[in-house]
Amino acid sequence: MAGHEKVDVLIIGSGASGAAVAWSLAETRMRILCLEQGDWIKSTDFPANRRDWEARRYTDFDILPNRRGRATDYPVNDDNSLMKIANFNGVGGGTVIYTAHWPRMHPSDFRVKSLDGVADDWPIDYWALERFYEENDRMMGASGLAGDPGVPPRHPPMPPIPLGKTGTRYAQAMNRLGWHWWPSDTTVATAEYEGRSRCINLGHCTPGCAQGAKASTDITYWPLAIRAGVELRTRCRVREITTDERGMAAGAIYYDGEGREQFQPAEVVIVACNGVGTPRLLLNSASARFPNGLANSSGLVGKNLMLHPWPIVSGYVDEPLDGGRGPITSLWSKEFYETDRARGFVRGYTLQFGRGTGPANQAIMGAAAGHLPWGRDHHRVYRELIDRRVNIGVACEDLPEEHNRVTLDRVLKDSHGIPAPKIDYTISENSHRMMEHGIARAEEILTAAGATRLYCSRTALNYPGHLLGTARMGTDPERSVVNEWGRCHDVKNLFIVDGSIWVTSGGVNPTSTIQALALYVADQMKQRLANLFD
Amino acid sequence: MSNDSLAGLSADEVRHLGDVAGAMVPADGAWGVPGADDAAILSDIVQSLGHDVPLVRQALGEIAAKAGGAFATLDRDRREKLINEAYAGRSAAMVALGRVVVAAYYRDDRVLMALKFEPRPPFPEGYALEQGDWSLLDAVRNRPPFWRDDRGTSAGER
């Protein structure tokens, strides 16, 4: 096994959190190395460059690794989960293939036990993260509109994505109902920003942005971090974190691009592999000293997986809109976000209003919903549907339950022979009630918008799976994996900065908060450099 | 390239796929569009199957079985009925078959032009997205803050 010179900080994973923590720590002038199992993705690789751009959402730019099947992916056994696992393995991680929707958690999300008597409070609050949210908005380049009465004050540096015909139609319906709506915050550049070109409306943002208008960390944090001296090694798949005789992390064993086993020693190890990859790595790092997996004396590594149930309600209006010719993100509504026990459940959800998609995906979704027949009627019905699709996602808060978990599959392995993750996940009764409430409201909205042929997909194809909660933070080592600033209780030079450390999930897309947390943890580390391991 | 080597489907399977695709999305002179069994479109379907080959093969097998092995001899009505019934179950195999057929069909120049879409990829030209009616937001701007402030003060007091 080849060896390398010891680094001060080893970061595993270059996605949303790994990039943010690397950039933040770079100012310390420590020697920082990041190992990433995937590749750099070039702008010319993205689907919008080619005529088959829509089909590639289901092939090499699918959000689901099991369908995507790149050489850099690892398999996931999610047979025992209605919701499938989404991720991307490459520089930028999941930010390469996210929708760029950019809501923050609400203050109440950090206080669910105190306010609503469920789950646990976080050991930190919204206000501890506020300045890191702001810093991250500047680094990623957020677009949006200040003044939203549904969320705490924030200051997106760019104006929002245009309403367009679709957003206008939704807004009219929401005003008719008297319900809150606001243009979504996104990380789509609506103006020239820090070297990024503005959005030119290439259609669905999820499978990557050829224009570079969508913020992914390969084009935001990483160029700055590398310029500041951070080293990023691609095609390096980490098998395990090793420990020394004192029980401290010693470094990581990984396979390089040629499949050779390597060892990278480090003073500090930071894990940023997402809510499935991180518990997988910790469980694969079991040793005589840590027989149940590294940092797992609580037994909670892999448990409390939260995936965000996300039903989608769709319909068709009577005029052509602008689907497929603009970002899919449009509006959000916080009308039903905060707890109202009269609804029959606790916590709440964001309504996320989507623009339609291109001609092929409209056919795919029309057929899947049973609206588009096969045979001689196909063309007539297609022309009734084309460009008229509207849809609302119900982004439900998913509460932590220990039986929802990531373990190691006894049979399935990746191409290097490393045991793959196995997912066991069910949707809770509270979530079911929340979903049905949200579905009914979405149907009311779409009806008010004049839509017909309503259809609901309760576990929608190609929607998250966000990956949260599997190495939760807390002050009690028996009830949490990391402390209130991201350091593992059991291993004092091992940190976790990804969505694993979330205590609860909120009802929002998580990337903004994942990165704010990573910047917060990095800041805490910088403040404690002299006594980081005490 | 022989059909035998196309993405793992045999020549017989490709012929069967053509029959099925043509029944799913038939040519229609009134709309001025080819069918999905058009030679160029069928070739595109076959070449883009990738890792969907096993599911598509399974779907073709299910359709063949329902047709008693004689799908090609059925009349148009019976073909369409059989396919719509098979698809109604939304099996992974049938959904994959539908997806690969329309994904290739709705990127064909002739089809897109008949629909008045430009036959090009989105990049680098992009599209125009109108601003829409921002005055609609006035109704919301006047609403007091309603997010829950966990610090014991109302949002409006901050």
PDB file of C-alpha atoms in Angstrom, chain A residues 195-459:
ATOM      1  CA  GLY A 195     -17.378  35.240 -13.231  1.00  0.00           C
ATOM      2  CA  ARG A 196     -20.538  33.223 -13.789  1.00  0.00           C
ATOM      3  CA  SER A 197     -22.722  33.902 -16.793  1.00  0.00           C
ATOM      4  CA  ARG A 198     -26.375  34.689 -16.262  1.00  0.00           C
ATOM      5  CA  CYS A 199     -29.102  32.153 -16.878  1.00  0.00           C
ATOM      6  CA  ILE A 200     -30.226  31.873 -20.513  1.00  0.00           C
ATOM      7  CA  ASN A 201     -33.103  29.483 -19.761  1.00  0.00           C
ATOM      8  CA  LEU A 202     -31.807  26.111 -20.863  1.00  0.00           C
ATOM      9  CA  GLY A 203     -34.753  24.270 -19.366  1.00  0.00           C
ATOM     10  CA  HIS A 204     -34.709  21.913 -16.428  1.00  0.00           C
ATOM     11  CA  CYS A 205     -31.711  22.801 -14.230  1.00  0.00           C
ATOM     12  CA  THR A 206     -31.390  19.452 -12.486  1.00  0.00           C
ATOM     13  CA  PRO A 207     -29.096  17.583 -14.888  1.00  0.00           C
ATOM     14  CA  GLY A 208     -26.400  20.250 -14.753  1.00  0.00           C
ATOM     15  CA  CYS A 209     -26.024  23.682 -16.309  1.00  0.00           C
ATOM     16  CA  ALA A 210     -24.004  24.007 -19.532  1.00  0.00           C
ATOM     17  CA  GLN A 211     -24.072  27.784 -19.142  1.00  0.00           C
ATOM     18  CA  GLY A 212     -22.605  27.661 -15.650  1.00  0.00           C
ATOM     19  CA  ALA A 213     -25.432  29.849 -14.357  1.00  0.00           C
ATOM     20  CA  LYS A 214     -26.471  27.294 -11.740  1.00  0.00           C
ATOM     21  CA  ALA A 215     -24.192  27.341  -8.735  1.00  0.00           C
ATOM     22  CA  SER A 216     -22.465  24.059  -8.079  1.00  0.00           C
ATOM     23  CA  THR A 217     -19.441  23.952  -5.839  1.00  0.00           C
ATOM     24  CA  ASP A 218     -17.112  22.932  -8.675  1.00  0.00           C
ATOM     25  CA  ILE A 219     -17.579  26.458 -10.085  1.00  0.00           C
ATOM     26  CA  THR A 220     -18.120  28.413  -6.842  1.00  0.00           C
ATOM     27  CA  TYR A 221     -16.135  27.271  -3.819  1.00  0.00           C
ATOM     28  CA  TRP A 222     -13.600  24.952  -5.437  1.00  0.00           C
ATOM     29  CA  PRO A 223     -11.779  27.377  -7.759  1.00  0.00           C
ATOM     30  CA  LEU A 224     -11.250  29.695  -4.787  1.00  0.00           C
ATOM     31  CA  ALA A 225     -10.223  26.911  -2.423  1.00  0.00           C
ATOM     32  CA  ILE A 226      -7.731  25.496  -4.910  1.00  0.00           C
ATOM     33  CA  ARG A 227      -6.331  28.954  -5.585  1.00  0.00           C
ATOM     34  CA  ALA A 228      -5.868  29.288  -1.820  1.00  0.00           C
ATOM     35  CA  GLY A 229      -3.799  26.114  -1.710  1.00  0.00           C
ATOM     36  CA  VAL A 230      -6.241  23.264  -1.085  1.00  0.00           C
ATOM     37  CA  GLU A 231      -5.436  20.090  -3.007  1.00  0.00           C
ATOM     38  CA  LEU A 232      -8.307  18.155  -4.586  1.00  0.00           C
ATOM     39  CA  ARG A 233      -7.669  14.593  -5.769  1.00  0.00           C
ATOM     40  CA  THR A 234     -10.352  12.992  -7.952  1.00  0.00           C
ATOM     41  CA  ARG A 235     -11.072   9.312  -8.568  1.00  0.00           C
ATOM     42  CA  CYS A 236     -10.103   8.503  -5.004  1.00  0.00           C
ATOM     43  CA  ARG A 237     -12.642   6.270  -3.302  1.00  0.00           C
ATOM     44  CA  VAL A 238     -12.161   6.027   0.444  1.00  0.00           C
ATOM     45  CA  ARG A 239     -12.679   2.577   1.939  1.00  0.00           C
ATOM     46  CA  GLU A 240     -12.158   3.330   5.596  1.00  0.00           C
ATOM     47  CA  ILE A 241     -10.872   5.776   8.157  1.00  0.00           C
ATOM     48  CA  THR A 242      -8.164   4.256  10.296  1.00  0.00           C
ATOM     49  CA  THR A 243      -7.380   5.051  13.919  1.00  0.00           C
ATOM     50  CA  ASP A 244      -4.192   5.003  15.958  1.00  0.00           C
ATOM     51  CA  GLU A 245      -3.383   3.507  19.341  1.00  0.00           C
ATOM     52  CA  ARG A 246      -4.979   6.517  21.069  1.00  0.00           C
ATOM     53  CA  GLY A 247      -8.266   6.042  19.257  1.00  0.00           C
ATOM     54  CA  MET A 248      -7.699   9.141  17.136  1.00  0.00           C
ATOM     55  CA  ALA A 249      -8.280   9.195  13.381  1.00  0.00           C
ATOM     56  CA  ALA A 250      -4.990   8.452  11.645  1.00  0.00           C
ATOM     57  CA  GLY A 251      -6.036   8.923   8.043  1.00  0.00           C
ATOM     58  CA  ALA A 252      -7.872   7.108   5.291  1.00  0.00           C
ATOM     59  CA  ILE A 253      -7.319   4.112   3.076  1.00  0.00           C
ATOM     60  CA  TYR A 254      -8.543   4.723  -0.444  1.00  0.00           C
ATOM     61  CA  TYR A 255      -8.367   3.357  -3.975  1.00  0.00           C
ATOM     62  CA  ASP A 256      -6.895   5.681  -6.583  1.00  0.00           C
ATOM     63  CA  GLY A 257      -7.940   5.981 -10.219  1.00  0.00           C
ATOM     64  CA  GLU A 258      -5.923   2.916 -11.154  1.00  0.00           C
ATOM     65  CA  GLY A 259      -7.486   0.880  -8.386  1.00  0.00           C
ATOM     66  CA  ARG A 260      -4.346   0.910  -6.234  1.00  0.00           C
ATOM     67  CA  GLU A 261      -4.760   0.949  -2.496  1.00  0.00           C
ATOM     68  CA  GLN A 262      -3.333   4.075  -0.886  1.00  0.00           C
ATOM     69  CA  PHE A 263      -3.059   5.435   2.627  1.00  0.00           C
ATOM     70  CA  GLN A 264      -3.359   9.128   3.377  1.00  0.00           C
ATOM     71  CA  PRO A 265      -2.356  10.145   6.910  1.00  0.00           C
ATOM     72  CA  ALA A 266      -3.876  13.250   8.451  1.00  0.00           C
ATOM     73  CA  GLU A 267      -4.006  15.236  11.698  1.00  0.00           C
ATOM     74  CA  VAL A 268      -7.713  15.940  11.255  1.00  0.00           C
ATOM     75  CA  VAL A 269     -10.296  14.080   9.170  1.00  0.00           C
ATOM     76  CA  ILE A 270     -13.511  15.730   7.997  1.00  0.00           C
ATOM     77  CA  VAL A 271     -16.237  13.542   6.531  1.00  0.00           C
ATOM     78  CA  ALA A 272     -18.488  15.152   3.904  1.00  0.00           C
ATOM     79  CA  CYS A 273     -19.996  12.180   2.100  1.00  0.00           C
ATOM     80  CA  ASN A 274     -23.747  12.914   2.585  1.00  0.00           C
ATOM     81  CA  GLY A 275     -26.351  11.225   4.785  1.00  0.00           C
ATOM     82  CA  VAL A 276     -25.838   7.820   3.192  1.00  0.00           C
ATOM     83  CA  GLY A 277     -22.167   7.891   2.242  1.00  0.00           C
ATOM     84  CA  THR A 278     -21.041   9.105   5.651  1.00  0.00           C
ATOM     85  CA  PRO A 279     -22.666   6.361   7.762  1.00  0.00           C
ATOM     86  CA  ARG A 280     -21.530   3.849   5.170  1.00  0.00           C
ATOM     87  CA  LEU A 281     -17.935   5.009   5.600  1.00  0.00           C
ATOM     88  CA  LEU A 282     -18.130   5.073   9.399  1.00  0.00           C
ATOM     89  CA  LEU A 283     -19.660   1.592   9.515  1.00  0.00           C
ATOM     90  CA  ASN A 284     -17.041   0.320   7.082  1.00  0.00           C
ATOM     91  CA  SER A 285     -14.378   1.734   9.413  1.00  0.00           C
ATOM     92  CA  ALA A 286     -15.160  -0.703  12.217  1.00  0.00           C
ATOM     93  CA  SER A 287     -12.105  -2.006  14.060  1.00  0.00           C
ATOM     94  CA  ALA A 288     -11.243  -3.879  17.241  1.00  0.00           C
ATOM     95  CA  ARG A 289     -11.429  -0.611  19.126  1.00  0.00           C
ATOM     96  CA  PHE A 290     -14.624   0.512  17.377  1.00  0.00           C
ATOM     97  CA  PRO A 291     -16.398  -2.789  16.670  1.00  0.00           C
ATOM     98  CA  ASN A 292     -19.763  -1.194  15.800  1.00  0.00           C
ATOM     99  CA  GLY A 293     -18.297   1.318  13.432  1.00  0.00           C
ATOM    100  CA  LEU A 294     -16.252   4.441  13.955  1.00  0.00           C
ATOM    101  CA  ALA A 295     -17.755   7.125  16.218  1.00  0.00           C
ATOM    102  CA  ASN A 296     -20.702   4.874  16.934  1.00  0.00           C
ATOM    103  CA  SER A 297     -20.721   4.352  20.697  1.00  0.00           C
ATOM    104  CA  SER A 298     -24.232   5.824  20.692  1.00  0.00           C
ATOM    105  CA  GLY A 299     -25.377   3.232  18.157  1.00  0.00           C
ATOM    106  CA  LEU A 300     -26.914   6.057  16.155  1.00  0.00           C
ATOM    107  CA  VAL A 301     -24.622   6.033  13.124  1.00  0.00           C
ATOM    108  CA  GLY A 302     -26.941   5.326  10.201  1.00  0.00           C
ATOM    109  CA  LYS A 303     -30.148   5.765  12.203  1.00  0.00           C
ATOM    110  CA  ASN A 304     -32.780   8.513  11.949  1.00  0.00           C
ATOM    111  CA  LEU A 305     -32.489   8.734   8.185  1.00  0.00           C
ATOM    112  CA  MET A 306     -34.776  11.465   6.842  1.00  0.00           C
ATOM    113  CA  LEU A 307     -35.588  11.654   3.117  1.00  0.00           C
ATOM    114  CA  HIS A 308     -38.308  14.343   2.775  1.00  0.00           C
ATOM    115  CA  PRO A 309     -41.512  12.800   1.453  1.00  0.00           C
ATOM    116  CA  TRP A 310     -42.358  14.920  -1.577  1.00  0.00           C
ATOM    117  CA  PRO A 311     -45.635  14.226  -3.358  1.00  0.00           C
ATOM    118  CA  ILE A 312     -46.143  16.007  -6.675  1.00  0.00           C
ATOM    119  CA  VAL A 313     -49.579  17.129  -7.846  1.00  0.00           C
ATOM    120  CA  SER A 314     -49.872  18.056 -11.502  1.00  0.00           C
ATOM    121  CA  GLY A 315     -52.511  19.206 -13.934  1.00  0.00           C
ATOM    122  CA  TYR A 316     -52.990  20.909 -17.280  1.00  0.00           C
ATOM    123  CA  VAL A 317     -54.250  24.418 -18.015  1.00  0.00           C
ATOM    124  CA  ASP A 318     -55.932  25.756 -21.134  1.00  0.00           C
ATOM    125  CA  GLU A 319     -53.085  27.839 -22.590  1.00  0.00           C
ATOM    126  CA  PRO A 320     -49.469  27.217 -23.530  1.00  0.00           C
ATOM    127  CA  LEU A 321     -47.009  28.217 -20.785  1.00  0.00           C
ATOM    128  CA  ASP A 322     -43.216  28.222 -20.702  1.00  0.00           C
ATOM    129  CA  GLY A 323     -42.254  24.727 -19.567  1.00  0.00           C
ATOM    130  CA  GLY A 324     -38.899  23.519 -20.787  1.00  0.00           C
ATOM    131  CA  ARG A 325     -37.787  27.055 -21.584  1.00  0.00           C
ATOM    132  CA  GLY A 326     -36.756  28.248 -18.136  1.00  0.00           C
ATOM    133  CA  PRO A 327     -35.613  26.955 -14.748  1.00  0.00           C
ATOM    134  CA  ILE A 328     -38.067  24.546 -13.205  1.00  0.00           C
ATOM    135  CA  THR A 329     -38.101  26.534  -9.966  1.00  0.00           C
ATOM    136  CA  SER A 330     -40.733  29.205  -9.845  1.00  0.00           C
ATOM    137  CA  LEU A 331     -42.500  30.071  -6.573  1.00  0.00           C
ATOM    138  CA  TRP A 332     -42.745  28.793  -3.039  1.00  0.00           C
ATOM    139  CA  SER A 333     -45.467  29.070  -0.440  1.00  0.00           C
ATOM    140  CA  LYS A 334     -44.961  29.033   3.325  1.00  0.00           C
ATOM    141  CA  GLU A 335     -48.680  29.161   4.070  1.00  0.00           C
ATOM    142  CA  PHE A 336     -48.625  25.716   5.686  1.00  0.00           C
ATOM    143  CA  TYR A 337     -45.069  25.609   7.001  1.00  0.00           C
ATOM    144  CA  GLU A 338     -45.516  26.302  10.700  1.00  0.00           C
ATOM    145  CA  THR A 339     -47.370  23.902  13.002  1.00  0.00           C
ATOM    146  CA  ASP A 340     -51.152  24.185  13.284  1.00  0.00           C
ATOM    147  CA  ARG A 341     -52.425  21.198  15.250  1.00  0.00           C
ATOM    148  CA  ALA A 342     -55.919  21.691  13.865  1.00  0.00           C
ATOM    149  CA  ARG A 343     -54.567  20.187  10.652  1.00  0.00           C
ATOM    150  CA  GLY A 344     -54.055  16.838  12.346  1.00  0.00           C
ATOM    151  CA  PHE A 345     -50.276  16.731  12.290  1.00  0.00           C
ATOM    152  CA  VAL A 346     -47.296  18.616  13.681  1.00  0.00           C
ATOM    153  CA  ARG A 347     -44.735  20.572  11.714  1.00  0.00           C
ATOM    154  CA  GLY A 348     -45.425  21.480   8.095  1.00  0.00           C
ATOM    155  CA  TYR A 349     -44.374  21.777   4.500  1.00  0.00           C
ATOM    156  CA  THR A 350     -43.291  24.134   1.751  1.00  0.00           C
ATOM    157  CA  LEU A 351     -45.279  24.170  -1.457  1.00  0.00           C
ATOM    158  CA  GLN A 352     -42.882  24.329  -4.384  1.00  0.00           C
ATOM    159  CA  PHE A 353     -44.353  25.447  -7.703  1.00  0.00           C
ATOM    160  CA  GLY A 354     -42.683  24.026 -10.790  1.00  0.00           C
ATOM    161  CA  ARG A 355     -42.438  25.021 -14.398  1.00  0.00           C
ATOM    162  CA  GLY A 356     -43.071  22.319 -16.983  1.00  0.00           C
ATOM    163  CA  THR A 357     -40.433  20.430 -18.920  1.00  0.00           C
ATOM    164  CA  GLY A 358     -39.430  19.826 -22.527  1.00  0.00           C
ATOM    165  CA  PRO A 359     -41.380  17.919 -25.193  1.00  0.00           C
ATOM    166  CA  ALA A 360     -40.039  14.446 -24.441  1.00  0.00           C
ATOM    167  CA  ASN A 361     -40.450  14.685 -20.691  1.00  0.00           C
ATOM    168  CA  GLN A 362     -43.949  16.019 -21.144  1.00  0.00           C
ATOM    169  CA  ALA A 363     -44.747  12.822 -23.034  1.00  0.00           C
ATOM    170  CA  ILE A 364     -43.014  10.674 -20.420  1.00  0.00           C
ATOM    171  CA  MET A 365     -44.928  12.265 -17.559  1.00  0.00           C
ATOM    172  CA  GLY A 366     -48.213  12.381 -19.466  1.00  0.00           C
ATOM    173  CA  ALA A 367     -48.001   8.666 -20.154  1.00  0.00           C
ATOM    174  CA  ALA A 368     -46.963   7.838 -16.592  1.00  0.00           C
ATOM    175  CA  ALA A 369     -49.957   9.788 -15.261  1.00  0.00           C
ATOM    176  CA  GLY A 370     -52.312   7.940 -17.571  1.00  0.00           C
ATOM    177  CA  HIS A 371     -53.248  11.073 -19.506  1.00  0.00           C
ATOM    178  CA  LEU A 372     -51.427  10.291 -22.736  1.00  0.00           C
ATOM    179  CA  PRO A 373     -52.624   7.176 -24.534  1.00  0.00           C
ATOM    180  CA  TRP A 374     -50.745   4.985 -26.952  1.00  0.00           C
ATOM    181  CA  GLY A 375     -52.042   4.560 -30.497  1.00  0.00           C
ATOM    182  CA  ARG A 376     -54.055   6.716 -32.831  1.00  0.00           C
ATOM    183  CA  ASP A 377     -55.190   9.148 -30.093  1.00  0.00           C
ATOM    184  CA  HIS A 378     -51.623   9.812 -28.971  1.00  0.00           C
ATOM    185  CA  HIS A 379     -50.996  12.816 -31.221  1.00  0.00           C
ATOM    186  CA  ARG A 380     -54.322  14.531 -30.578  1.00  0.00           C
ATOM    187  CA  VAL A 381     -54.034  14.221 -26.795  1.00  0.00           C
ATOM    188  CA  TYR A 382     -50.363  15.192 -26.798  1.00  0.00           C
ATOM    189  CA  ARG A 383     -51.299  18.452 -28.499  1.00  0.00           C
ATOM    190  CA  GLU A 384     -53.905  19.102 -25.826  1.00  0.00           C
ATOM    191  CA  LEU A 385     -51.258  18.646 -23.128  1.00  0.00           C
ATOM    192  CA  ILE A 386     -48.100  20.106 -24.600  1.00  0.00           C
ATOM    193  CA  ASP A 387     -46.762  23.171 -22.767  1.00  0.00           C
ATOM    194  CA  ARG A 388     -49.777  23.272 -20.456  1.00  0.00           C
ATOM    195  CA  ARG A 389     -48.483  21.235 -17.535  1.00  0.00           C
ATOM    196  CA  VAL A 390     -48.355  22.771 -14.058  1.00  0.00           C
ATOM    197  CA  ASN A 391     -47.160  21.008 -10.939  1.00  0.00           C
ATOM    198  CA  ILE A 392     -46.736  21.597  -7.235  1.00  0.00           C
ATOM    199  CA  GLY A 393     -44.375  19.694  -4.961  1.00  0.00           C
ATOM    200  CA  VAL A 394     -45.227  19.223  -1.290  1.00  0.00           C
ATOM    201  CA  ALA A 395     -41.922  19.344   0.578  1.00  0.00           C
ATOM    202  CA  CYS A 396     -42.819  17.632   3.851  1.00  0.00           C
ATOM    203  CA  GLU A 397     -40.788  17.749   7.020  1.00  0.00           C
ATOM    204  CA  ASP A 398     -39.643  14.226   7.809  1.00  0.00           C
ATOM    205  CA  LEU A 399     -39.234  13.558  11.534  1.00  0.00           C
ATOM    206  CA  PRO A 400     -36.411  11.305  12.773  1.00  0.00           C
ATOM    207  CA  GLU A 401     -37.206   7.663  13.578  1.00  0.00           C
ATOM    208  CA  GLU A 402     -34.478   5.201  14.470  1.00  0.00           C
ATOM    209  CA  HIS A 403     -35.925   2.397  12.363  1.00  0.00           C
ATOM    210  CA  ASN A 404     -35.291   4.498   9.250  1.00  0.00           C
ATOM    211  CA  ARG A 405     -31.658   3.722   8.729  1.00  0.00           C
ATOM    212  CA  VAL A 406     -28.564   3.065   6.675  1.00  0.00           C
ATOM    213  CA  THR A 407     -26.711  -0.190   7.302  1.00  0.00           C
ATOM    214  CA  LEU A 408     -24.186  -2.175   5.301  1.00  0.00           C
ATOM    215  CA  ASP A 409     -25.524  -4.618   2.756  1.00  0.00           C
ATOM    216  CA  ARG A 410     -24.233  -8.127   3.374  1.00  0.00           C
ATOM    217  CA  VAL A 411     -23.962  -8.954  -0.314  1.00  0.00           C
ATOM    218  CA  LEU A 412     -23.920  -5.827  -2.458  1.00  0.00           C
ATOM    219  CA  LYS A 413     -20.516  -4.208  -2.978  1.00  0.00           C
ATOM    220  CA  ASP A 414     -19.120  -1.435  -5.161  1.00  0.00           C
ATOM    221  CA  SER A 415     -16.548  -1.948  -7.905  1.00  0.00           C
ATOM    222  CA  HIS A 416     -13.740  -1.908  -5.307  1.00  0.00           C
ATOM    223  CA  GLY A 417     -15.400  -4.545  -3.170  1.00  0.00           C
ATOM    224  CA  ILE A 418     -16.504  -2.084  -0.468  1.00  0.00           C
ATOM    225  CA  PRO A 419     -19.832  -3.043   1.137  1.00  0.00           C
ATOM    226  CA  ALA A 420     -22.678  -0.934  -0.226  1.00  0.00           C
ATOM    227  CA  PRO A 421     -25.271   0.881   1.866  1.00  0.00           C
ATOM    228  CA  LYS A 422     -28.665  -0.665   2.526  1.00  0.00           C
ATOM    229  CA  ILE A 423     -31.671   1.561   3.191  1.00  0.00           C
ATOM    230  CA  ASP A 424     -34.645   0.699   5.366  1.00  0.00           C
ATOM    231  CA  TYR A 425     -37.186   3.498   5.339  1.00  0.00           C
ATOM    232  CA  THR A 426     -40.904   3.957   5.873  1.00  0.00           C
ATOM    233  CA  ILE A 427     -42.994   7.108   5.851  1.00  0.00           C
ATOM    234  CA  SER A 428     -44.439   7.912   9.284  1.00  0.00           C
ATOM    235  CA  GLU A 429     -48.109   8.407  10.107  1.00  0.00           C
ATOM    236  CA  ASN A 430     -47.492  12.099  10.845  1.00  0.00           C
ATOM    237  CA  SER A 431     -45.835  12.453   7.448  1.00  0.00           C
ATOM    238  CA  HIS A 432     -48.722  10.650   5.749  1.00  0.00           C
ATOM    239  CA  ARG A 433     -51.218  13.065   7.275  1.00  0.00           C
ATOM    240  CA  MET A 434     -49.024  15.994   6.275  1.00  0.00           C
ATOM    241  CA  MET A 435     -48.705  14.667   2.738  1.00  0.00           C
ATOM    242  CA  GLU A 436     -52.456  14.269   2.316  1.00  0.00           C
ATOM    243  CA  HIS A 437     -53.063  17.766   3.670  1.00  0.00           C
ATOM    244  CA  GLY A 438     -50.532  19.191   1.246  1.00  0.00           C
ATOM    245  CA  ILE A 439     -51.895  17.194  -1.677  1.00  0.00           C
ATOM    246  CA  ALA A 440     -55.402  18.528  -1.002  1.00  0.00           C
ATOM    247  CA  ARG A 441     -54.115  22.120  -0.838  1.00  0.00           C
ATOM    248  CA  ALA A 442     -52.117  21.649  -4.051  1.00  0.00           C
ATOM    249  CA  GLU A 443     -55.245  20.342  -5.758  1.00  0.00           C
ATOM    250  CA  GLU A 444     -57.153  23.420  -4.570  1.00  0.00           C
ATOM    251  CA  ILE A 445     -54.462  25.679  -5.968  1.00  0.00           C
ATOM    252  CA  LEU A 446     -54.265  23.935  -9.310  1.00  0.00           C
ATOM    253  CA  THR A 447     -58.044  23.995  -9.583  1.00  0.00           C
ATOM    254  CA  ALA A 448     -58.008  27.728  -8.804  1.00  0.00           C
ATOM    255  CA  ALA A 449     -55.419  28.052 -11.570  1.00  0.00           C
ATOM    256  CA  GLY A 450     -57.869  26.462 -13.974  1.00  0.00           C
ATOM    257  CA  ALA A 451     -56.051  23.148 -14.230  1.00  0.00           C
ATOM    258  CA  THR A 452     -57.820  19.887 -14.985  1.00  0.00           C
ATOM    259  CA  ARG A 453     -56.687  16.255 -15.317  1.00  0.00           C
ATOM    260  CA  LEU A 454     -55.173  16.450 -11.828  1.00  0.00           C
ATOM    261  CA  TYR A 455     -52.796  13.666 -10.906  1.00  0.00           C
ATOM    262  CA  CYS A 456     -50.822  12.979  -7.751  1.00  0.00           C
ATOM    263  CA  SER A 457     -47.609  11.026  -7.503  1.00  0.00           C
ATOM    264  CA  ARG A 458     -47.056  10.325  -3.809  1.00  0.00           C
ATOM    265  CA  THR A 459     -43.480   9.122  -4.187  1.00  0.00           C
TER     266      THR A 459
END
